Tab-separated table of C-alpha atoms in Angstrom:
chain	number	residue	atom	x	y	z
A	1	MET	CA	-108.964	49.816	-41.395
A	2	ASN	CA	-108.378	52.157	-37.844
A	3	GLY	CA	-105.526	51.612	-35.727
A	4	GLU	CA	-108.895	50.157	-33.408
A	5	ARG	CA	-110.295	48.122	-34.558
A	6	LEU	CA	-106.931	46.286	-36.245
A	7	ARG	CA	-105.478	46.116	-31.878
A	8	ARG	CA	-108.614	44.523	-31.726
A	9	ILE	CA	-108.638	42.265	-33.741
A	10	VAL	CA	-104.903	41.028	-32.922
A	11	VAL	CA	-106.171	41.110	-29.005
A	12	GLN	CA	-109.867	39.352	-29.645
A	13	LYS	CA	-108.902	36.990	-32.550
A	14	ILE	CA	-106.266	36.301	-33.737
A	15	PRO	CA	-105.121	33.658	-30.604
A	16	LYS	CA	-108.485	32.346	-31.607
A	17	LEU	CA	-107.652	31.514	-34.864
A	18	LEU	CA	-103.968	30.324	-33.830
A	19	LEU	CA	-106.127	28.432	-31.609
A	20	LEU	CA	-108.299	26.361	-33.175
A	21	ILE	CA	-105.372	26.134	-36.598
A	22	VAL	CA	-102.616	24.159	-34.283
A	23	VAL	CA	-105.954	22.369	-32.442
A	24	LEU	CA	-107.373	20.463	-36.171
A	25	TYR	CA	-103.477	21.055	-36.901
A	26	ALA	CA	-103.226	17.887	-34.601
A	27	LEU	CA	-106.122	16.450	-35.766
A	28	HIS	CA	-104.796	16.452	-39.234
A	29	GLN	CA	-101.099	14.690	-37.869
A	30	ASN	CA	-102.883	12.074	-35.383
A	31	LYS	CA	-105.780	10.867	-37.640
A	32	ARG	CA	-104.145	7.600	-38.350
A	33	LEU	CA	-104.450	7.174	-34.253
A	34	LEU	CA	-108.330	7.100	-35.050
A	35	PHE	CA	-108.302	5.398	-38.401
A	36	ASP	CA	-105.563	3.006	-39.194
A	37	ALA	CA	-106.508	0.018	-37.339
A	38	GLY	CA	-110.151	-0.352	-38.368
A	39	GLU	CA	-109.744	0.513	-42.198
A	40	GLU	CA	-106.720	-2.122	-41.746
A	41	SER	CA	-109.129	-4.813	-39.989
A	42	ALA	CA	-112.313	-3.030	-42.536
A	43	ALA	CA	-110.428	-3.485	-45.717
A	44	GLY	CA	-107.366	-6.039	-45.592
A	45	GLY	CA	-104.072	-3.097	-44.619
A	46	THR	CA	-102.569	-0.599	-45.368
A	47	ALA	CA	-99.855	-2.163	-47.498
A	48	GLY	CA	-100.084	-4.915	-49.398
A	49	PRO	CA	-102.793	-7.169	-51.225
A	50	VAL	CA	-106.643	-6.542	-50.622
A	51	ALA	CA	-107.977	-9.786	-48.726
A	52	VAL	CA	-110.492	-11.564	-50.394
A	53	ASP	CA	-111.705	-14.604	-48.963
A	54	THR	CA	-113.833	-17.620	-50.847
A	55	ALA	CA	-117.420	-16.235	-49.414
A	56	LEU	CA	-117.259	-14.156	-52.042
A	57	THR	CA	-116.413	-16.117	-54.931
A	58	ASN	CA	-118.849	-19.073	-52.920
A	59	ALA	CA	-122.485	-16.266	-53.322
A	60	PHE	CA	-121.305	-14.834	-56.400
A	61	PHE	CA	-121.069	-18.322	-57.993
A	62	GLY	CA	-123.428	-19.507	-55.815
A	63	ARG	CA	-121.822	-22.608	-55.525
A	64	GLU	CA	-118.678	-24.203	-52.913
A	65	THR	CA	-115.620	-23.059	-54.487
A	66	ILE	CA	-111.452	-23.479	-54.052
A	67	LEU	CA	-109.407	-20.444	-54.091
A	68	THR	CA	-105.738	-20.774	-55.169
A	69	THR	CA	-103.150	-18.222	-56.698
A	70	GLN	CA	-99.230	-16.849	-57.020
A	71	ASP	CA	-99.475	-13.393	-56.700
A	72	SER	CA	-102.659	-12.562	-54.259
A	73	VAL	CA	-102.979	-10.320	-56.730
A	74	LYS	CA	-105.442	-12.658	-59.856
A	75	TYR	CA	-107.146	-15.468	-58.250
A	76	GLU	CA	-108.078	-18.108	-59.774
A	77	VAL	CA	-111.395	-19.831	-58.798
A	78	ARG	CA	-112.355	-24.050	-59.572
A	79	PHE	CA	-115.836	-25.295	-58.330
A	80	VAL	CA	-115.521	-27.951	-56.015
A	81	GLY	CA	-117.814	-30.662	-58.083
A	82	GLY	CA	-117.837	-34.635	-58.715
A	83	GLU	CA	-115.937	-36.340	-61.351
A	84	THR	CA	-118.036	-35.006	-65.015
A	85	GLU	CA	-117.162	-31.727	-63.659
A	86	SER	CA	-114.147	-33.195	-63.361
A	87	ARG	CA	-113.319	-34.896	-66.630
A	88	ARG	CA	-115.112	-31.427	-67.806
A	89	ARG	CA	-112.724	-28.738	-67.165
A	90	GLY	CA	-108.827	-32.038	-68.422
A	91	ALA	CA	-107.060	-33.198	-66.024
A	92	ALA	CA	-105.102	-29.810	-66.028
A	93	GLY	CA	-107.850	-28.505	-63.933
A	94	GLU	CA	-108.025	-24.960	-65.443
A	95	PRO	CA	-109.576	-22.392	-63.661
A	96	ASN	CA	-113.197	-21.991	-63.444
A	97	GLY	CA	-112.654	-18.548	-63.473
A	98	TYR	CA	-110.993	-15.472	-61.728
A	99	VAL	CA	-110.838	-12.764	-59.164
A	100	LEU	CA	-108.945	-9.266	-59.153
A	101	VAL	CA	-108.227	-8.244	-55.689
A	102	GLY	CA	-104.951	-5.926	-56.478
A	103	GLY	CA	-102.974	-3.985	-54.133
A	104	TRP	CA	-103.587	-1.513	-51.696
A	105	GLU	CA	-101.904	1.397	-53.667
A	106	THR	CA	-104.079	0.678	-56.456
A	107	ASN	CA	-107.574	-0.143	-54.772
A	108	SER	CA	-108.036	1.970	-51.429
A	109	ARG	CA	-109.314	4.586	-53.143
A	110	ARG	CA	-111.944	6.958	-50.440
A	111	GLY	CA	-115.230	7.251	-50.132
A	112	MET	CA	-117.050	9.719	-47.595
A	113	ALA	CA	-116.581	7.684	-44.228
A	114	GLY	CA	-112.907	5.387	-46.108
A	115	PRO	CA	-111.755	2.905	-49.135
A	116	VAL	CA	-113.512	0.911	-50.549
A	117	PRO	CA	-111.918	-1.728	-52.094
A	118	VAL	CA	-113.479	-3.503	-55.084
A	119	ALA	CA	-112.863	-7.507	-56.412
A	120	ILE	CA	-112.966	-8.237	-59.782
A	121	LEU	CA	-114.786	-10.674	-60.903
A	122	LEU	CA	-114.487	-12.790	-64.562
A	123	ASP	CA	-115.388	-16.107	-66.125
A	124	GLU	CA	-113.266	-18.528	-67.603
A	125	TRP	CA	-112.567	-16.765	-71.054
A	126	GLU	CA	-111.917	-13.811	-68.765
A	127	ILE	CA	-114.865	-11.571	-69.707
A	128	ILE	CA	-116.193	-9.382	-66.464
A	129	ARG	CA	-118.170	-10.836	-64.996
A	130	GLY	CA	-119.455	-8.712	-61.862
A	131	VAL	CA	-117.799	-6.673	-59.650
A	132	ARG	CA	-118.227	-6.113	-55.570
A	133	LEU	CA	-117.434	-4.398	-53.061
A	134	LEU	CA	-115.285	-6.291	-50.618
A	135	PRO	CA	-115.694	-4.989	-46.134
A	136	ASN	CA	-115.281	-1.081	-45.252
A	137	ARG	CA	-116.776	1.483	-44.071
A	138	GLU	CA	-118.963	3.256	-46.299
A	139	THR	CA	-122.043	4.932	-44.704
A	140	PRO	CA	-125.124	2.196	-45.892
A	141	HIS	CA	-127.018	4.924	-47.498
A	142	PHE	CA	-124.148	5.433	-49.826
A	143	LEU	CA	-123.486	1.986	-51.022
A	144	ALA	CA	-127.667	1.670	-51.507
A	145	LEU	CA	-127.469	4.092	-54.041
A	146	ILE	CA	-124.542	2.664	-55.704
A	147	GLU	CA	-126.815	-0.349	-55.759
A	148	GLU	CA	-129.729	1.533	-56.398
A	149	ASP	CA	-127.253	2.901	-59.828
A	150	ARG	CA	-126.353	-0.217	-60.642
A	151	LEU	CA	-123.382	1.025	-61.344
A	152	LEU	CA	-120.982	-1.772	-60.186
A	153	GLU	CA	-122.774	-3.699	-63.801
A	154	ARG	CA	-121.266	-1.685	-65.893
A	155	TRP	CA	-118.346	-3.454	-65.968
A	156	ASN	CA	-120.415	-6.972	-67.036
A	157	GLY	CA	-119.014	-8.305	-70.216
A	158	ARG	CA	-116.277	-6.051	-71.546
A	159	TYR	CA	-112.785	-8.945	-72.264
A	160	LEU	CA	-109.772	-9.144	-69.211
A	161	GLN	CA	-107.802	-7.614	-72.115
A	162	ASP	CA	-109.791	-4.774	-73.530
A	163	PRO	CA	-108.608	-0.859	-73.773
A	164	LEU	CA	-110.062	0.700	-70.850
A	165	ARG	CA	-112.697	1.597	-71.493
A	166	ALA	CA	-114.370	5.439	-69.243
A	167	VAL	CA	-117.253	4.403	-66.780
A	168	ASP	CA	-119.255	7.104	-65.366
A	169	ALA	CA	-119.633	7.626	-61.409
A	170	THR	CA	-123.579	8.749	-62.160
A	171	ALA	CA	-124.874	7.995	-58.719
A	172	GLY	CA	-126.218	10.529	-56.241
A	173	ALA	CA	-122.950	9.574	-53.848
A	174	THR	CA	-120.477	11.310	-55.964
A	175	GLN	CA	-117.453	10.534	-54.311
A	176	THR	CA	-118.718	7.400	-52.592
A	177	ALA	CA	-119.459	6.104	-56.538
A	178	GLN	CA	-116.071	7.543	-58.279
A	179	ALA	CA	-113.948	5.629	-55.613
A	180	VAL	CA	-115.649	2.828	-56.661
A	181	VAL	CA	-115.024	3.655	-60.495
A	182	ASP	CA	-111.100	4.604	-59.261
A	183	ASN	CA	-110.972	1.552	-58.049
A	184	VAL	CA	-112.233	-0.654	-61.081
A	185	ASN	CA	-109.493	1.529	-62.987
A	186	GLY	CA	-106.903	1.150	-61.280
A	187	THR	CA	-106.868	-2.306	-60.495
A	188	LEU	CA	-107.517	-2.668	-63.754
A	189	ALA	CA	-104.738	-0.941	-65.693
A	190	ALA	CA	-102.204	-1.985	-62.227
A	191	PHE	CA	-102.869	-5.684	-63.591
A	192	LEU	CA	-102.675	-5.103	-66.957
A	193	GLY	CA	-99.655	-2.934	-67.322
A	194	LYS	CA	-102.370	0.500	-68.569
A	195	VAL	CA	-102.712	3.601	-67.674
A	196	PRO	CA	-106.344	3.826	-66.106
A	197	VAL	CA	-108.647	5.863	-67.931
A	198	GLU	CA	-109.416	8.548	-65.497
A	199	GLU	CA	-106.406	9.251	-65.211
A	200	GLY	CA	-106.145	11.573	-68.617
A	201	ARG	CA	-110.005	12.503	-68.027
A	202	HIS	CA	-109.420	14.003	-65.053
A	203	GLN	CA	-106.949	17.652	-66.483
A	204	THR	CA	-111.013	17.124	-69.343
A	205	ARG	CA	-113.860	18.942	-67.076
A	206	PRO	CA	-117.609	18.769	-68.762
A	207	MET	CA	-118.325	22.462	-69.362
A	208	THR	CA	-121.000	22.003	-67.511
A	209	ASP	CA	-118.734	21.223	-64.698
A	210	TYR	CA	-116.689	25.034	-65.475
A	211	ILE	CA	-120.698	26.797	-65.980
A	212	GLY	CA	-121.308	25.333	-62.490
A	213	GLU	CA	-118.407	27.374	-60.683
A	214	PHE	CA	-118.692	30.203	-62.726
A	215	ALA	CA	-122.767	30.562	-61.182
A	216	ILE	CA	-121.235	30.029	-57.743
A	217	LEU	CA	-118.983	32.599	-58.198
A	218	SER	CA	-121.597	35.258	-59.460
A	219	VAL	CA	-123.202	34.613	-56.582
A	220	LEU	CA	-120.856	35.021	-54.519
A	221	VAL	CA	-119.444	38.560	-56.131
A	222	MET	CA	-123.447	39.283	-55.615
A	223	VAL	CA	-123.254	38.469	-51.948
A	224	LEU	CA	-120.086	40.007	-51.275
A	225	ALA	CA	-121.248	43.236	-52.841
A	226	CYS	CA	-124.524	43.449	-50.187
A	227	PHE	CA	-122.511	42.511	-47.433
A	228	ILE	CA	-120.354	45.178	-48.219
A	229	SER	CA	-122.874	47.395	-48.518
A	230	PRO	CA	-126.005	46.282	-46.720
A	231	GLU	CA	-127.559	50.265	-47.122
A	232	ASN	CA	-127.562	49.918	-50.965
A	233	THR	CA	-127.860	47.454	-51.631
A	234	ARG	CA	-131.390	46.330	-50.039
A	235	ARG	CA	-133.411	45.712	-53.684
A	236	MET	CA	-131.082	43.135	-53.778
A	237	ARG	CA	-132.003	41.097	-50.865
A	238	ILE	CA	-134.564	38.913	-52.230
A	239	PRO	CA	-132.954	38.357	-56.027
A	240	ALA	CA	-129.746	36.962	-53.600
A	241	LEU	CA	-131.387	34.551	-51.521
A	242	VAL	CA	-133.396	33.178	-54.361
A	243	LEU	CA	-130.432	32.880	-56.388
A	244	SER	CA	-129.209	31.472	-53.240
A	245	VAL	CA	-131.673	28.286	-53.053
A	246	ALA	CA	-131.654	27.719	-56.673
A	247	VAL	CA	-128.285	28.008	-57.813
A	248	LEU	CA	-125.648	26.680	-55.128
A	249	GLY	CA	-128.978	24.685	-52.926
A	250	ILE	CA	-131.057	23.103	-55.590
A	251	TRP	CA	-128.186	23.450	-58.894
A	252	GLN	CA	-125.014	22.901	-57.470
A	253	GLY	CA	-125.755	21.839	-54.346
A	254	ALA	CA	-123.166	23.433	-52.970
A	255	PHE	CA	-122.545	25.053	-49.202
A	256	LEU	CA	-120.833	24.565	-46.076
A	257	SER	CA	-121.530	21.735	-43.295
A	258	VAL	CA	-119.595	20.611	-40.486
A	259	ALA	CA	-119.836	17.302	-42.084
A	260	LEU	CA	-117.972	19.375	-45.179
A	261	PHE	CA	-115.286	20.801	-41.865
A	262	TYR	CA	-114.980	17.482	-40.996
A	263	GLN	CA	-114.061	15.430	-44.385
A	264	TRP	CA	-112.285	18.135	-45.486
A	265	LEU	CA	-109.752	17.637	-42.030
A	266	ILE	CA	-109.480	13.756	-41.575
A	267	PHE	CA	-109.991	12.401	-46.268
A	268	GLY	CA	-108.323	16.136	-47.588
A	269	ALA	CA	-110.011	18.522	-50.412
A	270	SER	CA	-107.680	18.380	-53.071
A	271	GLY	CA	-109.192	15.787	-54.855
A	272	THR	CA	-112.252	17.011	-54.444
A	273	VAL	CA	-112.856	20.529	-53.504
A	274	ARG	CA	-114.442	22.740	-55.537
A	275	ILE	CA	-112.979	25.624	-56.516
A	276	GLY	CA	-116.225	27.792	-55.851
A	277	VAL	CA	-116.803	25.854	-52.814
A	278	ALA	CA	-113.399	26.533	-51.283
A	279	VAL	CA	-114.071	30.470	-51.779
A	280	MET	CA	-117.277	30.571	-49.981
A	281	ALA	CA	-115.281	28.594	-47.003
A	282	VAL	CA	-112.575	31.474	-47.360
A	283	LEU	CA	-114.814	34.290	-47.085
A	284	SER	CA	-117.190	32.484	-44.394
A	285	VAL	CA	-114.445	32.480	-41.830
A	286	GLY	CA	-112.497	34.741	-43.083
A	287	LEU	CA	-114.739	38.290	-43.218
A	288	PRO	CA	-116.017	37.716	-39.917
A	289	LEU	CA	-112.847	37.489	-37.942
A	290	VAL	CA	-112.130	40.942	-39.792
A	291	THR	CA	-116.042	42.719	-39.551
A	292	SER	CA	-117.547	40.230	-36.066
A	293	ARG	CA	-119.998	40.117	-38.582
A	294	ARG	CA	-122.212	37.171	-40.062
A	295	PHE	CA	-120.932	36.008	-44.421
A	296	TYR	CA	-121.956	33.087	-44.519
A	297	CYS	CA	-125.189	32.592	-42.720
A	298	SER	CA	-126.516	35.930	-43.494
A	299	TYR	CA	-126.237	36.284	-46.731
A	300	LEU	CA	-124.749	32.733	-48.312
A	301	CYS	CA	-126.678	30.239	-46.383
A	302	PRO	CA	-128.972	28.603	-49.460
A	303	PHE	CA	-130.631	26.349	-46.372
A	304	GLY	CA	-131.134	30.032	-44.364
A	305	ALA	CA	-131.393	31.605	-47.227
A	306	ALA	CA	-134.488	29.054	-47.968
A	307	GLN	CA	-135.885	29.461	-44.192
A	308	GLU	CA	-135.720	33.477	-44.955
A	309	LEU	CA	-138.006	33.235	-48.047
A	310	LEU	CA	-140.331	31.796	-46.352
A	311	GLY	CA	-140.616	33.552	-43.323
A	312	ARG	CA	-141.434	36.794	-45.519
A	313	VAL	CA	-144.758	35.127	-46.763
A	314	GLY	CA	-145.521	33.709	-43.329
A	315	LEU	CA	-145.804	34.750	-40.033
A	316	ASP	CA	-142.772	35.485	-39.439
A	317	ARG	CA	-142.242	36.702	-35.805
A	318	PRO	CA	-138.793	37.126	-34.532
A	319	ILE	CA	-137.988	34.712	-31.503
A	320	ALA	CA	-138.007	35.875	-28.335
A	321	ARG	CA	-134.382	36.959	-26.861
A	322	ARG	CA	-135.148	34.644	-23.756
A	323	VAL	CA	-135.441	30.991	-26.397
A	324	ARG	CA	-132.405	33.659	-28.818
A	325	GLN	CA	-130.068	33.304	-25.381
A	326	ALA	CA	-130.613	29.510	-24.276
A	327	ALA	CA	-130.243	28.207	-28.289
A	328	ARG	CA	-126.796	30.030	-27.559
A	329	TRP	CA	-125.948	26.517	-25.641
A	330	ILE	CA	-127.990	24.677	-27.704
A	331	LYS	CA	-125.677	24.761	-30.610
A	332	ARG	CA	-122.798	24.330	-28.350
A	333	GLY	CA	-124.048	21.620	-26.217
A	334	PHE	CA	-124.703	20.433	-29.594
A	335	LEU	CA	-121.165	21.254	-31.551
A	336	SER	CA	-119.477	19.808	-28.294
A	337	ALA	CA	-121.540	16.279	-28.529
A	338	ILE	CA	-121.071	16.329	-31.871
A	339	VAL	CA	-117.526	16.648	-31.397
A	340	VAL	CA	-117.801	14.257	-28.839
A	341	LEU	CA	-119.671	11.842	-31.226
A	342	LEU	CA	-116.535	11.454	-33.682
A	343	LEU	CA	-114.127	11.399	-30.946
A	344	THR	CA	-115.740	7.665	-29.830
A	345	LEU	CA	-117.936	7.323	-33.419
A	346	PRO	CA	-115.136	8.521	-36.168
A	347	TYR	CA	-117.002	7.043	-38.565
A	348	PHE	CA	-119.998	8.187	-38.570
A	349	ASP	CA	-121.977	10.347	-40.834
A	350	LEU	CA	-122.322	13.208	-40.776
A	351	LYS	CA	-124.371	14.878	-43.081
A	352	ASP	CA	-128.229	13.510	-40.999
A	353	VAL	CA	-127.516	16.070	-37.962
A	354	GLU	CA	-127.997	19.091	-40.074
A	355	PRO	CA	-130.275	19.562	-43.416
A	356	PHE	CA	-128.875	20.842	-45.457
A	357	SER	CA	-128.362	17.935	-48.156
A	358	VAL	CA	-132.280	18.154	-48.533
A	359	PHE	CA	-130.232	19.444	-51.600
A	360	LEU	CA	-128.752	16.638	-52.786
A	361	LEU	CA	-132.221	14.812	-53.253
A	362	ARG	CA	-130.825	11.635	-54.009
A	363	SER	CA	-128.451	11.678	-51.602
A	364	ALA	CA	-130.852	13.052	-48.664
A	365	SER	CA	-131.833	9.924	-45.348
A	366	VAL	CA	-135.338	10.072	-44.809
A	367	GLY	CA	-134.062	11.493	-41.732
A	368	THR	CA	-132.308	14.415	-43.446
A	369	LEU	CA	-135.973	15.015	-45.258
A	370	LEU	CA	-137.624	15.917	-41.968
A	371	LEU	CA	-135.074	17.292	-40.294
A	372	ALA	CA	-135.622	19.567	-43.081
A	373	GLY	CA	-138.954	20.001	-43.698
A	374	GLY	CA	-139.409	20.471	-39.827
A	375	SER	CA	-137.121	23.797	-40.404
A	376	LEU	CA	-138.606	24.859	-43.341
A	377	ALA	CA	-142.108	24.800	-42.105
A	378	ALA	CA	-141.599	25.854	-38.809
A	379	SER	CA	-139.867	29.061	-40.557
A	380	LEU	CA	-143.413	30.247	-41.598
A	381	PHE	CA	-143.793	31.625	-38.216
A	382	VAL	CA	-140.612	32.266	-36.534
A	383	GLN	CA	-137.533	33.460	-37.800
A	384	ARG	CA	-134.625	31.748	-39.020
A	385	PRO	CA	-135.624	28.568	-36.607
A	386	TRP	CA	-132.890	26.162	-37.631
A	387	CYS	CA	-130.154	28.674	-37.716
A	388	ARG	CA	-130.995	30.744	-34.739
A	389	LEU	CA	-131.193	27.818	-32.483
A	390	PHE	CA	-129.637	24.497	-33.929
A	391	CYS	CA	-127.701	24.612	-37.148
A	392	PRO	CA	-123.598	24.143	-35.237
A	393	THR	CA	-122.024	24.788	-38.635
A	394	GLY	CA	-122.998	29.018	-37.020
A	395	GLU	CA	-122.081	28.020	-33.568
A	396	LEU	CA	-118.883	26.992	-35.509
A	397	LEU	CA	-118.442	29.510	-38.062
A	398	ALA	CA	-119.155	31.924	-35.087
A	399	ILE	CA	-116.339	31.103	-33.165
A	400	LEU	CA	-113.955	32.985	-35.388
A	401	ARG	CA	-116.759	35.811	-35.110
A	402	ARG	CA	-117.482	36.734	-31.150
A	403	PRO	CA	-114.406	38.890	-29.484
A	404	LEU	CA	-112.679	36.403	-27.656
A	405	ARG	CA	-113.297	36.845	-23.465
A	406	TYR	CA	-110.179	37.278	-21.040
A	407	PRO	CA	-111.084	36.443	-17.477
A	408	LYS	CA	-112.096	39.949	-15.240
A	409	GLY	CA	-108.201	40.652	-13.984
A	410	ASP	CA	-107.152	41.051	-17.166
A	411	ARG	CA	-109.281	42.904	-19.549
A	412	ARG	CA	-108.115	46.123	-18.649
A	413	GLU	CA	-104.134	45.337	-19.611
A	414	VAL	CA	-105.896	43.916	-22.879
A	415	ARG	CA	-107.689	47.339	-23.486
A	416	ASP	CA	-104.447	49.694	-22.532
A	417	GLY	CA	-102.800	47.588	-24.889
A	418	GLY	CA	-100.827	45.386	-21.756
A	419	ARG	CA	-98.886	48.350	-19.603
């Protein structure tokens, strides 16, 4: 790297990067202003026991109930009945069932849009008969996937005092399903004074996970070679596109999006981020900063690769220059609208504003499928229509790629190094 290019990076890119870091840090540090009030009202608070009421037990047991508790962790359930019921239960008024809810520290793992606390319902012999979700702000679509996968039924029939056994979260909404599993296991373990099975299992990942990470990193190496030396790797272009669609998209579901960046910003990435996706994000931000060239959009994005492959078998007409110029403002307006939307509705599901989750077929909504289908169909006639006209993720990554535009009066001073 020569001195002139280094000077341009320092003058035109570093200030923009620092400003972006400051803004992101400020948003992350002040996220409680957006989220805490909603979470407290939806799930019972940020400390102490999780709230539960008779509406839950009435619906579950199919009759009117009374709840009593001494610690707000284990509730005793008694049916409201006549003399026959009272004689059957005995003079001591033995419970007809129990509800375990635990405390916020063991029942607040986050799904895609916030905590998903649970209640564990048991019969009079302390056998688990059901798990129910307590009030939350999770996306209804992901909750429907959990219901469809019958995840909440996998603890049914277990005795409360049984050793904790692992339950797999195989629903399409992986993060939401895993949060439910962790909350159930955490609540049971805290009540019984045991260590949840899942905590020990986090250290041992299935071999398929390692194979998937290796596949993602292998595609990254191949694509990086195409980026560094495009003239010498022209024959690798089509194989790289195919691998991007097949491996990153269909097999691994590894891609960047505004939804992913927002999730990392607000909820953190330490517990869920994958190595391959993290490397992808670092390269997608760092390489354009240094080279002023597109990396992710042109070489790595599986949806962009799918559009380009379809364009090669179709008409593949370029988009008119005037349309491309207007599209810059369309993408900027789209990205700005998303920012405003998140400031007013911080729990809005961003997965439906982009077509990328089409690769996660079980998690894709009808709107996503229609958006993806329309974009792919249009790519048979024009070059990468979604990328060039609408993509907010591409516009977000382009912020670091484009040079910083100084006021006209200051351009000479910048060009002369401030002299």
